[in-house]
């Protein structure tokens, strides 16, 4: 079993660059992995740029997910930021921090999972960096293109409706179980690049649900200078979450993070034509406060939810 | 004294985004920091993309450099990869891992140092990410443009001459002293974007000296399928290094890392018109081996030098 300390940084990168270069040529890639930088040929559209990270013992613990699933996840959480603006990912670079004792087969699987997930959404891994460290940390930067309207967090108006894609709560439930030492499978984040692109045609504002619906809608509200009301009874709660938590499932799903679904504000005159999209609330004039309304009509306090890396 | 755990991830990012947005508007930046992704308007030239990282206890230890100097360094080591291809940096995203106990003033200074160094070379910090972690890790992704010929590591031919910019050994000496607990100042890496752009007009291949001259020339040789000979007596050894190490200075400078100077291969028919450029050797036909020749003409063994993150 070969480990990073046996192979070394340079030999591992050279082997990876050869494998990535062996794929069918892509005319957009002028210089691929293995040189000082990658050179790519963009289209004539505006570029979108973002970076995100998965850090061991922060976002995951050893054994929570297979290396390939971690790679897919690193891709998904980063591409999700582009999806939330209506952008389409094109190129990615991957900066890895790994222990010298890490098996090279695991690191290969991680990068392979990332590269495969990127290709499935039309993007290519074109470069990166590898350093030794005490833990595994995966930082991805993704470059995409705005193929249609650019949707920020800042365009929502009072009266706009709030929709969410897919279902919420399954990832948060898995994280809670895994953190407690129970068996659970951390689900792969959904692929929402296509949905984001379609929603961008009608959206006034959009954000992805990474830190929890209530918190992320709060971000959208602050950027747009509006308030919001979310109807707990309308929330698309994931089946696993509903089965596990029963009557408390919707309140849990409203503040669970890691879903990587899209929340989108749509003016009432427009109608989003997308399956698996659920109306969950509306935007209000006034302070950027998110009110959560229970099925009986009362406004409930959802415990200050969501994720902040430095405040627990 | 405010620390990250007092301020929180979201409030810190919001304040930073406001400060960065307060700068004079840049028409290339359609959406700046603080949204899901940044949107930028590139030129019509090919793009260069690269990522690099500085990790605490790997690349530096606490106290080795002021936070602003660390930020400038993170910029420089990443931009150096673009300089080594003749590219010009345009946009950067910064992914940070930091301890909750880190002073926000220090993190502000770090990001400020990065952003200021980027601006000095014509680029803008347009986004990033912040996560909690046990140590400080700074990952930067830089996007640039190829304004002239693209120079990879792979174009060198036997007979080409090897030149190096600036002087070698000062950074390696400072790292050695600091690691031994002595007082030393880690020098800011040189700015070589302009030099790289000028050298790209005559170069057949180019690389930056990050892991040590002998090792990085070895990378260029493997990519170009040539050998190399370096004349130790010609090496531009930094004054501090020569004073400290005397007769051993050149051999030390040949394998010290962290210099971030450029090594460039130039066909004999072309003449690089650049000050502070030193002819240090030539490329040879044959296996990709780097021979180091002492002033008396003997080929010496320079101890397997340079840096590999996983082999010490």
Coordinates of C-alpha atoms in Angstrom, one line a residue, chain B:
Chain B
X1 CA -9.3 42.7 21.2
X2 CA -11.8 41.0 18.9
X3 CA -11.3 37.5 17.9
X4 CA -13.0 35.5 15.2
X5 CA -15.2 33.6 17.7
X6 CA -16.6 37.0 18.9
X7 CA -17.3 38.3 15.4
X8 CA -18.3 35.2 13.5
X9 CA -17.8 34.1 10.0
X10 CA -20.7 36.0 8.4
X11 CA -20.1 39.3 10.1
X12 CA -16.4 39.3 9.3
X13 CA -17.0 38.5 5.7
X14 CA -19.7 41.1 5.4
X15 CA -17.4 43.8 6.8
X16 CA -14.6 42.7 4.5
X17 CA -16.9 42.8 1.5
X18 CA -17.9 46.3 2.4
X19 CA -14.3 47.5 2.7
X20 CA -13.3 45.9 -0.6
X21 CA -16.4 47.3 -2.4
X22 CA -15.6 50.8 -1.1
X23 CA -12.5 50.9 -3.5
X24 CA -12.9 52.8 -6.8
X25 CA -15.1 50.8 -9.1
X26 CA -13.4 48.5 -11.5
X27 CA -15.5 47.9 -14.7
X28 CA -14.1 44.4 -15.0
X29 CA -15.8 43.4 -11.8
X30 CA -19.5 42.9 -12.3
X31 CA -20.1 41.3 -8.9
X32 CA -17.5 41.6 -6.2
X33 CA -16.9 39.9 -2.8
X34 CA -19.9 39.0 -0.6
X35 CA -22.2 37.1 -3.0
X36 CA -22.2 33.4 -4.0
X37 CA -19.5 33.9 -6.5
X38 CA -17.7 36.9 -8.1
X39 CA -18.5 37.8 -11.7
X40 CA -15.7 39.3 -13.7
X41 CA -15.3 40.4 -17.3
X42 CA -12.2 38.9 -18.8
X43 CA -10.5 40.1 -22.0
X44 CA -10.5 38.0 -25.1
X45 CA -7.2 36.4 -24.4
X46 CA -6.5 32.9 -23.0
X47 CA -6.9 32.7 -19.2
X48 CA -4.3 31.3 -16.8
X49 CA -5.5 29.6 -13.7
X50 CA -3.5 28.4 -10.7
X51 CA -3.8 27.8 -6.9
X52 CA -1.2 27.7 -4.2
X53 CA -1.3 27.5 -0.4
X54 CA 0.7 28.6 2.7
X55 CA 0.0 26.4 5.7
X56 CA 1.0 27.1 9.3
X57 CA 3.7 24.8 10.5
X58 CA 4.4 23.7 7.0
X59 CA 5.4 26.8 5.1
X60 CA 5.7 29.1 8.1
X61 CA 5.3 29.1 11.9
X62 CA 3.4 31.6 14.0
X63 CA 5.6 34.7 14.5
X64 CA 7.8 34.2 11.4
X65 CA 6.1 37.0 9.6
X66 CA 3.5 39.7 10.3
X67 CA 0.0 39.0 9.1
X68 CA 0.2 41.5 6.3
X69 CA 3.5 40.0 5.1
X70 CA 1.9 36.5 5.1
X71 CA -0.9 37.9 2.9
X72 CA 1.6 39.5 0.5
X73 CA 3.5 36.2 0.5
X74 CA 0.4 34.2 -0.3
X75 CA -0.2 36.5 -3.3
X76 CA 3.4 36.4 -4.5
X77 CA 3.8 32.6 -4.4
X78 CA 0.6 32.2 -6.4
X79 CA 1.1 35.0 -8.9
X80 CA 4.6 33.6 -9.4
X81 CA 3.1 30.6 -11.2
X82 CA 1.5 32.9 -13.7
X83 CA 4.7 35.0 -14.1
X84 CA 6.5 31.8 -15.0
X85 CA 4.2 31.4 -18.0
X86 CA 4.4 35.0 -19.1
X87 CA 0.9 35.7 -17.8
X88 CA -0.5 38.7 -16.1
X89 CA -2.7 38.2 -13.0
X90 CA -6.2 39.8 -13.1
X91 CA -8.4 38.3 -10.4
X92 CA -7.9 36.3 -7.2
X93 CA -10.0 34.4 -4.7
X94 CA -8.7 33.6 -1.2
X95 CA -9.8 30.6 0.9
X96 CA -8.8 30.9 4.5
X97 CA -8.7 28.4 7.3
X98 CA -8.3 30.1 10.7
X99 CA -8.6 29.4 14.4
X100 CA -11.6 30.9 16.3
X101 CA -9.0 32.5 18.6
X102 CA -7.4 34.4 15.8
X103 CA -7.6 38.2 16.2
X104 CA -9.8 39.7 13.5
X105 CA -7.3 42.6 13.2
X106 CA -4.7 40.0 12.2
X107 CA -7.0 38.4 9.7
X108 CA -7.9 41.8 8.3
X109 CA -4.2 42.7 8.0
X110 CA -3.5 39.4 6.2
X111 CA -6.3 39.9 3.7
X112 CA -5.3 43.6 3.3
X113 CA -1.7 42.6 2.6
X114 CA -2.9 40.1 0.0
X115 CA -5.3 42.6 -1.7
X116 CA -2.7 45.4 -1.7
X117 CA 0.0 43.1 -3.3
X118 CA -2.6 42.0 -5.9
X119 CA -3.5 45.6 -6.8
X120 CA 0.2 46.5 -7.1
X121 CA 0.4 43.9 -9.9
X122 CA -2.8 45.0 -11.6
X123 CA -5.1 42.3 -10.1
X124 CA -8.1 42.4 -7.8
X125 CA -9.3 40.2 -4.9
X126 CA -12.8 39.3 -5.9
X127 CA -14.0 36.7 -3.4
X128 CA -13.1 33.8 -1.1
X129 CA -14.1 31.6 1.7
X130 CA -13.4 31.3 5.4
X131 CA -13.6 28.2 7.6
X132 CA -12.6 27.4 11.1
X133 CA -9.6 25.1 11.6
X134 CA -6.9 24.2 14.0
X135 CA -4.3 26.3 12.2
X136 CA -3.9 29.1 9.7
X137 CA -3.9 28.0 6.1
X138 CA -4.1 30.5 3.2
X139 CA -5.1 29.1 -0.2
X140 CA -5.2 31.5 -3.1
X141 CA -6.5 30.9 -6.7
X142 CA -5.3 33.5 -9.2
X143 CA -6.7 34.0 -12.7
X144 CA -4.7 35.8 -15.2
X145 CA -4.4 36.5 -18.9
X146 CA -1.8 35.5 -21.5
X147 CA -1.0 38.9 -23.0
X148 CA 1.8 37.5 -25.2
X149 CA 3.3 34.1 -25.9
X150 CA 2.4 31.4 -23.4
X151 CA 5.6 29.8 -22.1
X152 CA 5.4 26.4 -20.5
X153 CA 8.1 24.2 -18.9
X154 CA 8.1 22.0 -22.0
X155 CA 9.7 24.0 -24.9
X156 CA 13.4 24.0 -24.0
X157 CA 15.9 22.5 -26.5
X158 CA 19.5 21.3 -26.1
X159 CA 21.8 24.3 -26.5
X160 CA 19.4 26.8 -24.9
X161 CA 20.9 29.0 -22.2
X162 CA 19.6 29.0 -18.7
X163 CA 19.1 32.4 -17.0
X164 CA 17.8 33.3 -13.6
X165 CA 16.3 36.6 -12.4
X166 CA 17.4 38.4 -9.2
X167 CA 19.4 36.5 -6.6
X168 CA 19.0 33.2 -4.8
X169 CA 19.5 31.9 -1.3
X170 CA 18.2 34.8 1.0
X171 CA 14.8 33.3 1.6
X172 CA 16.2 29.8 2.2
X173 CA 18.7 31.2 4.7
X174 CA 16.0 33.1 6.6
X175 CA 13.8 29.9 6.7
X176 CA 16.7 27.9 8.0
X177 CA 17.5 30.5 10.7
X178 CA 13.8 30.8 11.7
X179 CA 13.3 27.1 11.9
X180 CA 16.4 26.9 14.2
X181 CA 14.8 29.5 16.5
X182 CA 17.1 32.3 15.5
X183 CA 16.0 35.8 14.6
X184 CA 15.6 36.5 10.9
X185 CA 13.3 38.3 8.5
X186 CA 11.6 36.3 5.9
X187 CA 12.0 38.5 2.8
X188 CA 9.0 39.4 0.7
X189 CA 9.2 37.4 -2.6
X190 CA 10.3 39.5 -5.6
X191 CA 7.7 40.8 -8.0
X192 CA 8.4 39.1 -11.3
X193 CA 5.1 39.5 -13.3
X194 CA 6.7 42.1 -15.5
X195 CA 9.9 40.2 -15.9
X196 CA 8.0 37.1 -16.9
X197 CA 6.0 39.0 -19.5
X198 CA 9.2 40.4 -21.0
X199 CA 11.0 37.1 -20.9
X200 CA 8.1 35.3 -22.5
X201 CA 9.0 37.0 -25.8
X202 CA 12.4 35.2 -26.0
X203 CA 12.0 32.1 -23.7
X204 CA 11.6 28.5 -24.9
X205 CA 10.6 27.4 -21.4
X206 CA 10.3 29.0 -18.0
X207 CA 9.6 28.0 -14.3
X208 CA 9.7 29.8 -11.0
X209 CA 12.1 28.8 -8.2
X210 CA 9.9 27.6 -5.4
X211 CA 11.4 24.3 -4.4
X212 CA 15.0 25.1 -5.2
X213 CA 16.9 25.9 -8.4
X214 CA 18.3 22.4 -9.0
X215 CA 14.9 20.8 -8.4
X216 CA 12.9 23.3 -10.4
X217 CA 15.3 23.1 -13.3
X218 CA 14.9 19.3 -13.0
X219 CA 11.1 19.8 -13.5
X220 CA 11.8 22.0 -16.6
X221 CA 14.2 19.3 -17.9
X222 CA 11.6 16.5 -17.5
X223 CA 8.9 18.5 -19.2
X224 CA 11.3 19.4 -22.1
X225 CA 13.1 16.1 -22.2
X226 CA 16.5 17.7 -22.0
X227 CA 19.4 17.6 -19.5
X228 CA 21.0 20.7 -17.9
X229 CA 24.3 22.0 -16.6
X230 CA 24.4 24.7 -13.9
X231 CA 27.6 26.6 -13.2
X232 CA 27.8 27.2 -9.5
X233 CA 30.4 29.9 -10.0
X234 CA 27.9 32.0 -12.0
X235 CA 25.0 31.7 -9.6
X236 CA 23.6 35.1 -8.4
X237 CA 23.9 34.5 -4.7
X238 CA 22.1 36.9 -2.4
X239 CA 24.5 39.1 -0.4
X240 CA 23.1 37.9 3.0
X241 CA 23.6 34.3 1.9
X242 CA 27.2 34.9 0.7
X243 CA 28.1 36.7 3.9
X244 CA 26.7 34.0 6.1
X245 CA 27.9 30.9 4.3
X246 CA 31.0 32.0 2.4
X247 CA 32.4 29.3 0.2
X248 CA 29.3 27.1 0.7
X249 CA 26.8 29.9 -0.3
X250 CA 26.5 29.0 -4.0
X251 CA 25.8 25.3 -3.3
X252 CA 23.2 26.3 -0.7
X253 CA 21.6 28.8 -3.0
X254 CA 21.4 26.2 -5.7
X255 CA 19.1 24.0 -3.7
X256 CA 17.4 26.5 -1.3
X257 CA 13.7 27.1 -2.0
X258 CA 11.3 29.9 -1.5
X259 CA 13.1 32.3 -3.8
X260 CA 10.3 32.8 -6.4
X261 CA 12.8 34.0 -9.0
X262 CA 12.3 32.9 -12.6
X263 CA 14.5 30.4 -14.4
X264 CA 14.2 30.8 -18.1
X265 CA 15.6 28.8 -21.1
X266 CA 16.5 31.0 -24.1
X267 CA 17.7 29.8 -27.5
X268 CA 21.2 31.0 -28.3
X269 CA 20.0 33.1 -31.2
X270 CA 17.9 35.2 -28.9
X271 CA 19.2 37.6 -26.3
X272 CA 17.0 38.5 -23.3
X273 CA 17.1 42.3 -22.8
X274 CA 16.5 42.4 -19.0
X275 CA 18.6 43.8 -16.2
X276 CA 19.4 41.6 -13.3
X277 CA 19.3 38.5 -15.4
X278 CA 22.2 36.1 -14.9
X279 CA 23.4 33.3 -17.3
X280 CA 23.7 30.3 -15.0
X281 CA 24.0 27.3 -17.3
X282 CA 22.8 25.5 -20.5
X283 CA 20.5 22.7 -21.6
X284 CA 22.0 19.5 -22.9
X285 CA 20.7 16.6 -25.0
X286 CA 20.0 13.4 -23.1
X287 CA 18.4 12.3 -19.9
X288 CA 16.6 15.0 -17.7
X289 CA 19.5 15.2 -15.2
X290 CA 20.8 18.4 -13.7
X291 CA 24.6 18.5 -13.5
X292 CA 26.1 21.2 -11.2
X293 CA 29.6 22.3 -12.2
X294 CA 31.9 23.8 -9.6
X295 CA 34.1 26.9 -10.5
X296 CA 37.1 24.5 -11.0
X297 CA 35.2 22.7 -13.7
X298 CA 34.4 19.5 -11.7
X299 CA 30.8 18.2 -11.7
X300 CA 29.8 18.2 -8.1
X301 CA 27.0 16.4 -6.4
X302 CA 24.6 18.9 -4.8
X303 CA 22.9 17.0 -2.1
X304 CA 19.5 15.9 -3.3
X305 CA 18.1 19.3 -2.6
X306 CA 14.9 21.2 -2.9
X307 CA 11.6 20.7 -1.3
X308 CA 9.0 17.9 -1.6
X309 CA 6.1 18.1 0.8
X310 CA 6.1 14.4 1.6
X311 CA 9.7 13.4 1.4
X312 CA 12.1 15.1 3.9

